[in-house]
Coordinates of C-alpha atoms and ligand atoms in Angstrom, one line a residue:
D180 CA 70.2 14.4 51.3
I181 CA 68.8 11.0 51.4
V182 CA 68.0 8.3 54.1
I183 CA 67.4 4.7 53.4
I184 CA 64.8 2.5 55.0
D185 CA 64.9 -1.3 54.5
D186 CA 63.9 -4.4 56.5
L187 CA 66.9 -6.3 55.0
S188 CA 64.6 -9.2 54.2
N189 CA 66.1 -9.4 50.7
S190 CA 69.2 -7.3 51.0
S191 CA 72.4 -7.0 53.0
L192 CA 74.0 -4.3 55.1
I193 CA 77.2 -4.6 53.1
V194 CA 75.3 -2.7 50.3
L195 CA 75.7 0.4 52.5
D196 CA 79.5 0.1 52.4
G197 CA 79.3 0.0 48.6
I198 CA 77.1 3.1 48.5
K199 CA 79.4 4.8 50.9
N200 CA 82.4 4.0 48.7
I201 CA 80.7 5.4 45.6
L202 CA 79.3 8.6 47.2
K203 CA 82.2 9.1 49.6
K204 CA 79.7 9.8 52.4
T205 CA 77.6 7.7 54.7
I206 CA 73.9 7.5 54.0
P207 CA 71.8 7.3 57.2
F208 CA 70.1 3.9 57.3
F209 CA 67.1 2.7 59.3
K210 CA 66.2 -1.0 59.6
I211 CA 62.4 -0.8 59.5
D212 CA 59.8 -3.1 58.2
L213 CA 57.3 -0.9 56.4
K214 CA 54.6 -3.4 57.5
N215 CA 55.2 -2.3 61.1
K216 CA 53.2 0.8 61.4
K217 CA 54.4 1.8 64.8
D218 CA 58.1 1.7 63.8
L219 CA 57.3 3.7 60.6
R220 CA 55.3 6.3 62.6
D221 CA 58.2 6.7 65.0
F222 CA 60.5 7.2 62.1
F223 CA 58.5 9.9 60.6
K224 CA 58.0 11.6 64.0
K225 CA 61.8 11.8 64.2
N226 CA 62.3 12.8 60.6
I227 CA 59.6 15.3 59.9
D228 CA 61.6 17.1 57.2
I229 CA 61.3 14.2 54.7
K230 CA 60.4 16.0 51.5
G231 CA 59.8 13.1 49.1
V232 CA 59.9 9.3 48.8
I233 CA 61.2 6.8 46.3
H234 CA 59.4 3.6 47.2
F235 CA 61.3 0.6 45.8
A236 CA 60.6 -1.8 48.6
A237 CA 58.6 -4.9 47.5
S238 CA 59.0 -8.6 46.9
K239 CA 59.5 -9.2 43.2
S240 CA 59.8 -12.9 42.3
V241 CA 57.0 -13.9 40.0
G242 CA 57.3 -17.7 40.7
E243 CA 57.5 -17.2 44.5
S244 CA 54.4 -14.9 44.4
V245 CA 52.4 -17.8 42.8
L246 CA 53.4 -20.0 45.7
K247 CA 52.9 -17.4 48.4
P248 CA 50.2 -15.0 47.2
L249 CA 49.2 -13.8 50.7
E250 CA 52.8 -12.9 51.6
Y251 CA 53.0 -10.9 48.4
Y252 CA 49.8 -9.0 48.9
E253 CA 50.7 -8.4 52.5
N254 CA 54.2 -7.3 51.9
N255 CA 53.7 -5.2 48.8
L256 CA 50.4 -3.6 49.6
T257 CA 50.5 -3.2 53.4
S258 CA 53.9 -1.5 53.1
L259 CA 52.6 0.9 50.5
I260 CA 49.4 1.7 52.4
N261 CA 51.3 2.3 55.7
L262 CA 53.7 4.6 53.9
L263 CA 51.0 6.6 52.3
Q264 CA 49.1 6.9 55.5
L265 CA 52.1 8.1 57.5
L266 CA 54.0 10.3 55.1
P267 CA 54.6 13.8 56.5
Y268 CA 52.6 15.7 53.9
N269 CA 52.8 19.0 55.9
G270 CA 50.5 20.7 53.5
N271 CA 53.3 21.0 50.9
D272 CA 53.5 19.1 47.6
F273 CA 54.8 15.6 48.3
P274 CA 56.7 13.8 45.5
F275 CA 56.3 10.0 45.5
I276 CA 58.0 7.7 43.0
F277 CA 56.7 4.2 42.8
S278 CA 58.5 1.1 41.3
S279 CA 56.1 -0.5 38.9
S280 CA 56.7 -3.0 36.2
C281 CA 56.0 -3.6 32.5
T282 CA 54.3 -6.8 33.7
V283 CA 51.1 -4.6 34.0
Y284 CA 50.8 -4.7 30.2
G285 CA 50.9 -8.5 29.8
Q286 CA 51.4 -9.3 26.1
A287 CA 50.6 -6.0 24.6
E288 CA 48.8 -5.9 21.2
S289 CA 51.2 -3.5 19.6
L290 CA 54.9 -2.8 20.1
P291 CA 56.7 -0.7 21.2
I292 CA 54.4 -0.5 24.3
M293 CA 53.0 3.0 25.0
E294 CA 52.0 4.0 28.5
N295 CA 48.3 4.2 27.4
A296 CA 48.3 0.5 26.3
P297 CA 45.6 -1.4 28.1
I298 CA 46.4 -3.0 31.5
K299 CA 45.8 -6.8 31.2
P300 CA 44.6 -9.1 34.0
A301 CA 47.7 -9.8 36.0
Q302 CA 49.4 -13.2 35.3
S303 CA 50.8 -13.5 38.9
P304 CA 50.1 -12.2 42.4
Y305 CA 53.3 -10.2 42.0
G306 CA 52.0 -8.5 38.9
N307 CA 48.7 -7.9 40.6
T308 CA 50.4 -6.1 43.5
K309 CA 51.9 -3.7 41.0
Q310 CA 48.6 -3.1 39.3
I311 CA 46.8 -2.6 42.6
G312 CA 49.6 -0.4 43.9
E313 CA 49.2 1.9 40.9
E314 CA 45.4 2.0 41.5
I315 CA 45.9 2.9 45.1
L316 CA 48.2 5.7 44.1
L317 CA 45.8 7.0 41.4
D318 CA 42.9 7.0 43.8
L319 CA 44.8 8.7 46.6
S320 CA 46.3 11.3 44.2
K321 CA 42.8 12.3 43.4
S322 CA 41.7 12.8 47.0
K323 CA 45.0 14.2 48.3
E324 CA 45.9 17.2 46.2
N325 CA 49.5 17.6 47.4
L326 CA 50.5 14.0 46.7
K327 CA 52.3 14.0 43.4
V328 CA 53.0 10.5 42.0
V329 CA 55.2 9.1 39.3
S330 CA 54.9 5.4 38.7
L331 CA 57.9 4.0 36.8
R332 CA 57.2 0.8 34.8
Y333 CA 60.5 -1.0 34.7
F334 CA 61.2 -3.3 31.7
N335 CA 64.1 -5.7 32.4
P336 CA 66.8 -4.0 34.6
I337 CA 70.2 -5.7 34.4
G338 CA 73.8 -5.0 35.2
A339 CA 75.7 -3.5 38.1
H340 CA 77.2 -0.2 39.0
P341 CA 80.4 0.2 37.0
S342 CA 82.5 0.7 40.2
L343 CA 81.4 -2.8 41.1
Q344 CA 80.6 -1.6 44.6
I345 CA 76.9 -2.5 44.2
G346 CA 75.0 -4.9 42.1
E347 CA 72.4 -7.7 42.0
L348 CA 72.7 -10.3 44.8
P349 CA 70.1 -13.0 44.1
I350 CA 69.4 -15.2 47.1
G351 CA 69.3 -18.9 46.0
K352 CA 69.0 -19.9 42.4
P353 CA 68.3 -16.9 40.2
Q354 CA 65.0 -16.9 38.3
N355 CA 66.0 -14.1 36.0
L356 CA 68.0 -14.5 32.8
V357 CA 71.1 -12.3 33.3
P358 CA 72.1 -13.5 36.8
F359 CA 71.6 -17.1 35.6
I360 CA 73.9 -16.4 32.6
T361 CA 76.6 -14.9 34.7
Q362 CA 76.4 -17.6 37.4
T363 CA 76.6 -20.3 34.7
A364 CA 79.6 -18.7 33.2
A365 CA 81.2 -18.5 36.7
G366 CA 80.6 -22.3 37.0
L367 CA 77.8 -22.1 39.6
H368 CA 75.4 -23.9 37.3
N369 CA 76.0 -26.5 34.6
K370 CA 74.0 -24.9 31.9
L371 CA 71.4 -22.3 31.2
S372 CA 68.0 -23.5 30.0
V373 CA 66.6 -21.2 27.3
F374 CA 62.9 -21.3 27.9
G375 CA 61.4 -22.0 24.4
N376 CA 62.9 -21.6 20.9
D377 CA 59.6 -21.9 19.1
Y378 CA 58.2 -18.4 19.7
P379 CA 57.1 -16.3 16.7
T380 CA 60.2 -14.2 16.9
K381 CA 63.3 -13.8 14.6
D382 CA 65.2 -16.7 16.3
G383 CA 62.3 -18.3 18.2
T384 CA 63.3 -17.0 21.6
C385 CA 61.4 -14.4 23.6
I386 CA 62.1 -10.7 23.3
R387 CA 62.6 -8.2 26.1
D388 CA 63.8 -4.7 26.7
Y389 CA 66.9 -4.9 28.8
I390 CA 67.9 -1.7 30.5
H391 CA 71.1 -0.9 32.4
I392 CA 70.5 -0.5 36.1
V393 CA 72.4 2.8 36.1
D394 CA 70.2 4.3 33.4
L395 CA 67.2 3.1 35.4
A396 CA 68.4 4.6 38.6
K397 CA 69.0 8.0 36.9
A398 CA 65.4 8.1 35.8
H399 CA 64.3 8.2 39.4
A400 CA 66.2 11.4 39.9
K401 CA 64.6 12.8 36.8
G402 CA 61.2 11.7 38.1
L403 CA 61.8 13.5 41.4
N404 CA 62.9 16.7 39.7
Y405 CA 59.9 16.5 37.4
L406 CA 57.5 16.3 40.4
I407 CA 59.3 19.1 42.3
N408 CA 59.1 21.5 39.3
K409 CA 55.7 20.3 38.1
K410 CA 53.4 22.9 36.7
N411 CA 50.4 20.8 35.4
K412 CA 47.6 19.5 37.5
N413 CA 48.0 15.8 36.7
N414 CA 48.9 14.3 40.1
F415 CA 49.6 10.7 38.8
E416 CA 51.8 10.0 35.8
V417 CA 53.2 6.7 34.6
F418 CA 56.4 6.3 32.5
N419 CA 58.0 3.3 30.8
L420 CA 61.6 2.8 31.7
G421 CA 63.2 0.8 28.9
S422 CA 65.8 1.3 26.2
G423 CA 63.2 1.1 23.4
T424 CA 65.0 -1.9 21.9
G425 CA 63.9 -5.5 22.0
N426 CA 66.5 -8.3 22.3
S427 CA 65.9 -12.0 22.1
V428 CA 67.3 -14.4 24.7
M429 CA 69.7 -15.7 22.1
E430 CA 71.0 -12.1 21.4
V431 CA 71.6 -11.7 25.1
I432 CA 73.6 -14.9 25.2
K433 CA 75.6 -14.0 22.1
T434 CA 76.3 -10.5 23.4
F435 CA 77.3 -12.0 26.8
E436 CA 79.8 -14.4 25.0
K437 CA 81.2 -11.5 23.1
V438 CA 81.8 -9.2 26.1
S439 CA 83.0 -11.9 28.5
G440 CA 85.0 -13.8 25.9
K441 CA 83.5 -17.0 27.4
P442 CA 81.3 -19.5 25.6
L443 CA 78.1 -20.2 27.5
N444 CA 76.8 -23.6 28.0
Y445 CA 73.1 -23.5 27.2
Q446 CA 70.3 -25.8 26.0
F447 CA 66.8 -25.1 24.6
S448 CA 64.1 -26.3 26.9
K449 CA 60.3 -26.0 27.0
R450 CA 58.5 -22.7 27.3
R451 CA 58.2 -21.2 30.8
K452 CA 54.6 -20.9 31.9
G453 CA 53.4 -17.3 31.9
D454 CA 56.1 -15.9 29.7
I455 CA 55.0 -13.4 27.1
V456 CA 56.5 -13.5 23.6
S457 CA 57.7 -10.0 23.2
A458 CA 57.8 -6.7 25.2
F459 CA 59.7 -3.5 24.6
A460 CA 59.0 0.0 25.6
S461 CA 58.1 3.1 23.8
T462 CA 60.5 5.6 25.4
F463 CA 58.8 8.7 23.8
K464 CA 57.0 9.9 27.0
A465 CA 60.0 9.5 29.3
N466 CA 62.2 11.3 26.7
K467 CA 59.8 14.1 26.2
I468 CA 58.5 14.8 29.7
L469 CA 61.3 13.6 32.0
G470 CA 64.1 14.5 29.5
W471 CA 65.5 11.0 30.1
K472 CA 66.8 8.3 27.8
T473 CA 69.2 5.4 28.2
T474 CA 72.8 6.1 27.4
L475 CA 74.3 2.6 28.1
S476 CA 74.1 -0.4 25.8
L477 CA 73.3 -4.1 26.3
E478 CA 77.1 -4.7 26.0
D479 CA 77.7 -2.2 28.8
A480 CA 75.1 -3.8 31.0
L481 CA 76.3 -7.4 30.4
S482 CA 79.9 -6.4 30.8
S483 CA 79.1 -4.8 34.2
A484 CA 77.0 -7.9 35.2
W485 CA 79.9 -10.2 34.3
R486 CA 82.6 -8.1 36.1
W487 CA 80.3 -8.0 39.2
Q488 CA 79.9 -11.8 39.0
K489 CA 83.6 -12.3 38.8
K490 CA 84.2 -10.0 41.7
N491 CA 81.7 -12.0 43.8
S492 CA 82.9 -15.4 42.7
K493 CA 86.5 -14.3 43.2
I494 CA 87.4 -15.2 39.6
Ligands
LIG259 C1 60.0 -11.0 35.0 C2 58.7 -10.3 35.3 C3 58.8 -8.9 35.6 C4 59.7 -8.8 36.8 C5 61.1 -9.3 36.4 C6 62.1 -9.2 37.5 C7 56.7 -11.1 34.0 C8 56.0 -11.1 32.7 N1 57.9 -10.4 34.1 O1 60.5 -10.5 33.8 O2 57.6 -8.3 36.0 O3 59.8 -7.4 37.1 O4 60.9 -10.7 36.1 O5 61.8 -10.1 38.6 O6 56.2 -11.6 34.9 N2 64.8 -17.0 30.5 C9 65.4 -18.1 30.1 N3 66.1 -18.9 31.0 C10 66.2 -18.5 32.3 C11 65.6 -17.3 32.7 C12 64.9 -16.6 31.8 O7 65.4 -18.5 28.9 O8 66.8 -19.3 33.1 C13 64.1 -16.1 29.5 C14 62.7 -15.9 29.9 O9 61.9 -16.9 29.3 C15 62.4 -14.5 29.3 C16 63.7 -13.8 29.4 O10 64.7 -14.8 29.6 O11 62.1 -14.7 27.9 C17 63.8 -12.8 30.5 O12 63.3 -13.5 31.7 P1 63.5 -12.9 33.2 O13 64.8 -12.3 33.4 O14 63.0 -13.9 34.1 O15 62.5 -11.6 33.1 P2 61.0 -11.5 32.7 O16 60.3 -12.8 32.8 O17 60.9 -10.7 31.4

């Protein structure tokens, strides 16, 4: 049984209806800002039987974090610290799943990226909050024996739930590739700018590891099961969540055109500051230890993203 806590700062209550329609049951919801220690303490006092946490809540826009670093440090780190201070550990093992990011690797020296690749200095305050978050969890897992942590380093999650009940709802102009593509195809933008076509890649555009959001979600359940049944002493584990395949921006555009049947208006523009050339995951560790791998393709993900966009744009 699960409960959801969210401050609704970057989400909407209608998401709960979508979840209810998928699960055919109502999930208890609490509107709480994790920065508010008093509210969080009251929540845990009333819900002492919470047995584990999946901590997704954080701000995640790279560009915004550069403009508002303090807001990012405050939101992403205070909320994590408050949560860790107030969790009802009760002396039992407490599983904790953390949403991290492949951004912690920066431009890795070798590909695919393994979990033991060096952590590079963060390129943005957002990326730094993920690095610091992992450090906080590592330190705490050493001092608090019953805290069991899995940190999941997401590559590029895209797509929507196939029921189209829930999906990505970017506020304002999207910064990420796939919502910009679907919004452009829906007529909300004139054209997509492809940031750079002079990279040292097969077609000159950057390479990323795009992963269907449903595959990504399932890895969290695997992570929780892993922590619940865990036999070894290692209280802090990181896993890459990617498909293991790198696709260029042009490949994403071409695949989108194929699954949507719509030509996309795009133009090449200059490189975006801070972009890395290429990143894709080694999925070996997640396969082996979590028993997880992706089952859905780039086509599946882009098709669901497009159907979700059409539903929202009433096309
Ligand atoms: C970024 C962050 C990542 C974060 C994710 C979700 C870095 C290195 N990565 O991923 O940590 O979790 O956003 O917020 O900071 N592109 C275009 N035109 C567009 C938009 C994007 O060409 O209009 C290109 C980008 O140059 C990039 C690729 O598409 O090559 C993917 O970009 P994006 O969706 O923004 O994700 P990342 O930058 O990989």
